[in-house]
PDB file of C-alpha atoms in Angstrom:
ATOM      1  CA  MET A   1      43.116 -68.281-139.330  1.00  0.00           C
ATOM      2  CA  LYS A   2      46.118 -70.117-137.706  1.00  0.00           C
ATOM      3  CA  ILE A   3      45.419 -73.488-135.847  1.00  0.00           C
ATOM      4  CA  ASP A   4      47.833 -73.825-132.736  1.00  0.00           C
ATOM      5  CA  ASP A   5      49.622 -76.810-132.490  1.00  0.00           C
ATOM      6  CA  LYS A   6      47.977 -78.000-129.130  1.00  0.00           C
ATOM      7  CA  ASN A   7      44.418 -77.893-130.666  1.00  0.00           C
ATOM      8  CA  TYR A   8      45.577 -79.711-133.770  1.00  0.00           C
ATOM      9  CA  TYR A   9      47.125 -82.398-131.606  1.00  0.00           C
ATOM     10  CA  HIS A  10      44.188 -82.734-129.516  1.00  0.00           C
ATOM     11  CA  LYS A  11      41.893 -83.251-132.337  1.00  0.00           C
ATOM     12  CA  THR A  12      44.291 -85.425-134.093  1.00  0.00           C
ATOM     13  CA  VAL A  13      44.314 -87.923-130.812  1.00  0.00           C
ATOM     14  CA  ILE A  14      40.530 -87.730-130.490  1.00  0.00           C
ATOM     15  CA  LEU A  15      39.881 -88.752-134.252  1.00  0.00           C
ATOM     16  CA  LEU A  16      42.340 -91.358-133.882  1.00  0.00           C
ATOM     17  CA  LEU A  17      41.096 -92.639-130.602  1.00  0.00           C
ATOM     18  CA  PHE A  18      37.442 -92.496-132.126  1.00  0.00           C
ATOM     19  CA  VAL A  19      38.417 -94.469-135.204  1.00  0.00           C
ATOM     20  CA  SER A  20      40.421 -97.165-132.922  1.00  0.00           C
ATOM     21  CA  LEU A  21      37.762 -97.597-130.306  1.00  0.00           C
ATOM     22  CA  ALA A  22      34.838 -97.791-133.306  1.00  0.00           C
ATOM     23  CA  SER A  23      36.805-100.368-135.004  1.00  0.00           C
ATOM     24  CA  LEU A  24      37.306-102.391-131.752  1.00  0.00           C
ATOM     25  CA  ILE A  25      33.542-102.075-130.898  1.00  0.00           C
ATOM     26  CA  LEU A  26      32.456-102.927-134.486  1.00  0.00           C
ATOM     27  CA  LEU A  27      34.856-105.933-134.739  1.00  0.00           C
ATOM     28  CA  SER A  28      34.109-107.120-131.292  1.00  0.00           C
ATOM     29  CA  ALA A  29      30.612-107.541-132.288  1.00  0.00           C
ATOM     30  CA  GLN A  30      31.073-108.956-135.234  1.00  0.00           C
ATOM     31  CA  ASN A  31      33.541-111.598-133.827  1.00  0.00           C
ATOM     32  CA  ALA A  32      30.806-112.361-130.952  1.00  0.00           C
ATOM     33  CA  LYS A  33      28.467-113.165-133.960  1.00  0.00           C
ATOM     34  CA  ALA A  34      30.972-114.902-135.941  1.00  0.00           C
ATOM     35  CA  GLN A  35      32.067-117.021-132.939  1.00  0.00           C
ATOM     36  CA  ASP A  36      35.692-116.644-133.564  1.00  0.00           C
ATOM     37  CA  LEU A  37      35.923-116.981-137.255  1.00  0.00           C
ATOM     38  CA  ASN A  38      38.853-115.206-138.977  1.00  0.00           C
ATOM     39  CA  ILE A  39      37.313-111.991-139.823  1.00  0.00           C
ATOM     40  CA  ARG A  40      39.698-111.693-142.797  1.00  0.00           C
ATOM     41  CA  ASN A  41      36.672-112.990-145.196  1.00  0.00           C
ATOM     42  CA  ASP A  42      33.911-111.622-143.217  1.00  0.00           C
ATOM     43  CA  ILE A  43      31.565-109.268-145.658  1.00  0.00           C
ATOM     44  CA  ALA A  44      30.956-107.085-142.446  1.00  0.00           C
ATOM     45  CA  VAL A  45      34.566-106.138-141.966  1.00  0.00           C
ATOM     46  CA  LYS A  46      34.659-105.162-145.835  1.00  0.00           C
ATOM     47  CA  SER A  47      31.596-102.717-145.215  1.00  0.00           C
ATOM     48  CA  ILE A  48      33.542-101.346-142.260  1.00  0.00           C
ATOM     49  CA  ILE A  49      36.509-100.741-144.457  1.00  0.00           C
ATOM     50  CA  GLU A  50      34.263 -98.954-147.256  1.00  0.00           C
ATOM     51  CA  GLU A  51      32.567 -96.898-144.523  1.00  0.00           C
ATOM     52  CA  TYR A  52      35.650 -95.741-143.194  1.00  0.00           C
ATOM     53  CA  ASN A  53      37.323 -95.049-146.455  1.00  0.00           C
ATOM     54  CA  SER A  54      34.499 -92.664-147.181  1.00  0.00           C
ATOM     55  CA  LYS A  55      34.011 -91.136-143.709  1.00  0.00           C
ATOM     56  CA  ILE A  56      37.669 -90.511-142.865  1.00  0.00           C
ATOM     57  CA  PRO A  57      38.402 -87.808-145.361  1.00  0.00           C
ATOM     58  CA  GLU A  58      35.043 -85.684-144.431  1.00  0.00           C
ATOM     59  CA  LEU A  59      36.302 -86.038-140.773  1.00  0.00           C
ATOM     60  CA  MET A  60      39.983 -85.066-141.676  1.00  0.00           C
ATOM     61  CA  LYS A  61      38.300 -81.887-143.641  1.00  0.00           C
ATOM     62  CA  LYS A  62      36.105 -81.025-140.774  1.00  0.00           C
ATOM     63  CA  ASN A  63      38.709 -81.100-138.094  1.00  0.00           C
ATOM     64  CA  ARG A  64      41.423 -79.527-140.138  1.00  0.00           C
ATOM     65  CA  LEU A  65      43.678 -82.533-140.019  1.00  0.00           C
ATOM     66  CA  PRO A  66      46.416 -82.868-142.613  1.00  0.00           C
ATOM     67  CA  GLY A  67      46.904 -86.465-142.291  1.00  0.00           C
ATOM     68  CA  LEU A  68      46.426 -89.862-140.444  1.00  0.00           C
ATOM     69  CA  SER A  69      46.887 -93.563-140.905  1.00  0.00           C
ATOM     70  CA  ILE A  70      44.665 -96.226-139.662  1.00  0.00           C
ATOM     71  CA  ALA A  71      45.107-100.234-139.239  1.00  0.00           C
ATOM     72  CA  LEU A  72      42.560-102.673-138.542  1.00  0.00           C
ATOM     73  CA  VAL A  73      43.979-105.765-136.913  1.00  0.00           C
ATOM     74  CA  ASP A  74      42.465-109.318-135.672  1.00  0.00           C
ATOM     75  CA  LYS A  75      44.294-112.132-133.844  1.00  0.00           C
ATOM     76  CA  TYR A  76      45.994-112.965-137.050  1.00  0.00           C
ATOM     77  CA  GLY A  77      47.687-109.919-137.757  1.00  0.00           C
ATOM     78  CA  VAL A  78      46.824-106.610-140.117  1.00  0.00           C
ATOM     79  CA  VAL A  79      43.504-106.918-141.822  1.00  0.00           C
ATOM     80  CA  TRP A  80      43.599-103.407-143.408  1.00  0.00           C
ATOM     81  CA  HIS A  81      45.766-100.301-143.357  1.00  0.00           C
ATOM     82  CA  GLN A  82      45.538 -97.054-145.228  1.00  0.00           C
ATOM     83  CA  ALA A  83      47.212 -93.578-145.233  1.00  0.00           C
ATOM     84  CA  TYR A  84      45.424 -90.421-145.723  1.00  0.00           C
ATOM     85  CA  GLY A  85      46.623 -86.823-146.449  1.00  0.00           C
ATOM     86  CA  PHE A  86      50.003 -85.350-145.495  1.00  0.00           C
ATOM     87  CA  THR A  87      52.481 -85.062-142.665  1.00  0.00           C
ATOM     88  CA  ASP A  88      52.384 -81.094-143.110  1.00  0.00           C
ATOM     89  CA  ARG A  89      50.013 -78.533-144.003  1.00  0.00           C
ATOM     90  CA  LYS A  90      51.987 -77.750-147.091  1.00  0.00           C
ATOM     91  CA  LYS A  91      51.330 -81.229-148.555  1.00  0.00           C
ATOM     92  CA  THR A  92      54.780 -81.954-149.319  1.00  0.00           C
ATOM     93  CA  ASN A  93      55.113 -85.186-147.388  1.00  0.00           C
ATOM     94  CA  PRO A  94      52.508 -87.741-147.918  1.00  0.00           C
ATOM     95  CA  VAL A  95      51.396 -89.999-144.948  1.00  0.00           C
ATOM     96  CA  THR A  96      52.369 -93.594-145.510  1.00  0.00           C
ATOM     97  CA  GLY A  97      52.108 -96.987-143.645  1.00  0.00           C
ATOM     98  CA  ASN A  98      55.604 -95.971-142.512  1.00  0.00           C
ATOM     99  CA  THR A  99      54.646 -92.796-140.926  1.00  0.00           C
ATOM    100  CA  ILE A 100      55.567 -92.445-137.333  1.00  0.00           C
ATOM    101  CA  PHE A 101      52.998 -90.866-135.302  1.00  0.00           C
ATOM    102  CA  SER A 102      53.014 -89.726-131.558  1.00  0.00           C
ATOM    103  CA  VAL A 103      50.388 -91.780-129.637  1.00  0.00           C
ATOM    104  CA  GLN A 104      50.143 -89.144-126.762  1.00  0.00           C
ATOM    105  CA  SER A 105      47.527 -90.284-124.300  1.00  0.00           C
ATOM    106  CA  MET A 106      45.976 -93.022-126.369  1.00  0.00           C
ATOM    107  CA  SER A 107      48.527 -95.718-124.570  1.00  0.00           C
ATOM    108  CA  LYS A 108      46.647 -95.078-121.555  1.00  0.00           C
ATOM    109  CA  ALA A 109      43.400 -96.419-122.611  1.00  0.00           C
ATOM    110  CA  PHE A 110      45.240 -99.444-124.059  1.00  0.00           C
ATOM    111  CA  THR A 111      46.937 -99.977-120.845  1.00  0.00           C
ATOM    112  CA  ALA A 112      43.929 -99.701-118.692  1.00  0.00           C
ATOM    113  CA  THR A 113      42.201-102.098-120.835  1.00  0.00           C
ATOM    114  CA  GLY A 114      44.808-104.560-120.582  1.00  0.00           C
ATOM    115  CA  VAL A 115      44.907-104.495-117.096  1.00  0.00           C
ATOM    116  CA  MET A 116      41.267-104.592-116.418  1.00  0.00           C
ATOM    117  CA  ILE A 117      41.357-107.823-118.598  1.00  0.00           C
ATOM    118  CA  ALA A 118      43.990-109.062-116.201  1.00  0.00           C
ATOM    119  CA  VAL A 119      42.125-108.146-113.310  1.00  0.00           C
ATOM    120  CA  GLN A 120      38.560-110.033-114.974  1.00  0.00           C
ATOM    121  CA  ASP A 121      40.857-113.049-115.526  1.00  0.00           C
ATOM    122  CA  GLY A 122      41.960-113.035-112.187  1.00  0.00           C
ATOM    123  CA  LEU A 123      45.738-112.632-112.698  1.00  0.00           C
ATOM    124  CA  ILE A 124      45.850-109.432-110.608  1.00  0.00           C
ATOM    125  CA  ASP A 125      44.226-107.335-108.117  1.00  0.00           C
ATOM    126  CA  LEU A 126      43.371-103.754-108.440  1.00  0.00           C
ATOM    127  CA  ASP A 127      43.686-103.109-104.720  1.00  0.00           C
ATOM    128  CA  ALA A 128      46.696-104.850-103.760  1.00  0.00           C
ATOM    129  CA  PRO A 129      50.126-102.825-103.232  1.00  0.00           C
ATOM    130  CA  ILE A 130      51.762-102.254-106.375  1.00  0.00           C
ATOM    131  CA  THR A 131      54.974-103.562-105.146  1.00  0.00           C
ATOM    132  CA  LYS A 132      53.186-107.059-104.948  1.00  0.00           C
ATOM    133  CA  TYR A 133      53.858-106.810-108.840  1.00  0.00           C
ATOM    134  CA  LEU A 134      56.872-104.632-109.265  1.00  0.00           C
ATOM    135  CA  PRO A 135      59.039-105.451-105.867  1.00  0.00           C
ATOM    136  CA  GLY A 136      61.779-103.251-107.301  1.00  0.00           C
ATOM    137  CA  PHE A 137      59.344-100.275-107.619  1.00  0.00           C
ATOM    138  CA  SER A 138      60.228 -97.612-105.092  1.00  0.00           C
ATOM    139  CA  VAL A 139      59.105 -93.847-104.520  1.00  0.00           C
ATOM    140  CA  ASN A 140      61.134 -91.094-102.585  1.00  0.00           C
ATOM    141  CA  SER A 141      58.984 -88.909-100.802  1.00  0.00           C
ATOM    142  CA  ARG A 142      59.837 -86.225 -98.098  1.00  0.00           C
ATOM    143  CA  PHE A 143      56.312 -86.754 -96.440  1.00  0.00           C
ATOM    144  CA  GLU A 144      56.488 -90.360 -95.599  1.00  0.00           C
ATOM    145  CA  LYS A 145      58.395 -93.817 -95.732  1.00  0.00           C
ATOM    146  CA  ASN A 146      57.893 -96.102 -98.401  1.00  0.00           C
ATOM    147  CA  PRO A 147      54.579 -94.808-100.035  1.00  0.00           C
ATOM    148  CA  GLN A 148      54.777 -97.441-102.567  1.00  0.00           C
ATOM    149  CA  GLU A 149      53.536 -99.717-100.487  1.00  0.00           C
ATOM    150  CA  LYS A 150      50.045 -97.857-100.075  1.00  0.00           C
ATOM    151  CA  MET A 151      49.728 -97.611-104.125  1.00  0.00           C
ATOM    152  CA  THR A 152      47.605 -99.684-105.843  1.00  0.00           C
ATOM    153  CA  LEU A 153      46.758-100.321-109.623  1.00  0.00           C
ATOM    154  CA  ARG A 154      43.399 -98.481-108.865  1.00  0.00           C
ATOM    155  CA  HIS A 155      45.247 -95.485-107.707  1.00  0.00           C
ATOM    156  CA  LEU A 156      47.469 -95.436-110.681  1.00  0.00           C
ATOM    157  CA  LEU A 157      45.135 -96.023-113.291  1.00  0.00           C
ATOM    158  CA  GLY A 158      42.807 -93.291-111.518  1.00  0.00           C
ATOM    159  CA  HIS A 159      45.627 -90.888-111.266  1.00  0.00           C
ATOM    160  CA  LYS A 160      45.228 -90.779-107.472  1.00  0.00           C
ATOM    161  CA  ALA A 161      48.821 -92.489-106.685  1.00  0.00           C
ATOM    162  CA  GLY A 162      50.198 -88.980-105.758  1.00  0.00           C
ATOM    163  CA  PHE A 163      52.597 -88.129-108.362  1.00  0.00           C
ATOM    164  CA  THR A 164      52.956 -85.068-109.951  1.00  0.00           C
ATOM    165  CA  HIS A 165      52.420 -84.266-113.452  1.00  0.00           C
ATOM    166  CA  GLU A 166      56.000 -84.570-114.234  1.00  0.00           C
ATOM    167  CA  ALA A 167      56.911 -87.826-111.820  1.00  0.00           C
TER     168      ALA A 167
END
């Protein structure tokens, strides 16, 4: 059975996003309990690492992923990193900590999280025109003049700003 590249990449992105979000959720819960202690010495983090080390190979096999790399980071830097498997299905190139992976759409989640933290902290307004924050931003449109003056961060985050896929 041949796996098409689109399906492979889709599963890879979903698995990496799951692992990333699970790590963030688990660490957030632990950090809330530890009240900002350095997590590098936390027993809970060590158990998370052990759990991931046992589950990731299973998930890779189940989803037919040849390889991946993961890192757990706190505010002080990298707490743990691990590479699994190979960059190719022939198993000739092992994944290392220096293997470059395409982030695909995962960057959208990180961007949206950063924007929402800035909104929460009162630094930006979701409903202000985007030109408030990017005065040089402009859009050429045959339908109206200066459509960028109507666009907001809420529109951009919800993919409702009116851009085509290849904009």
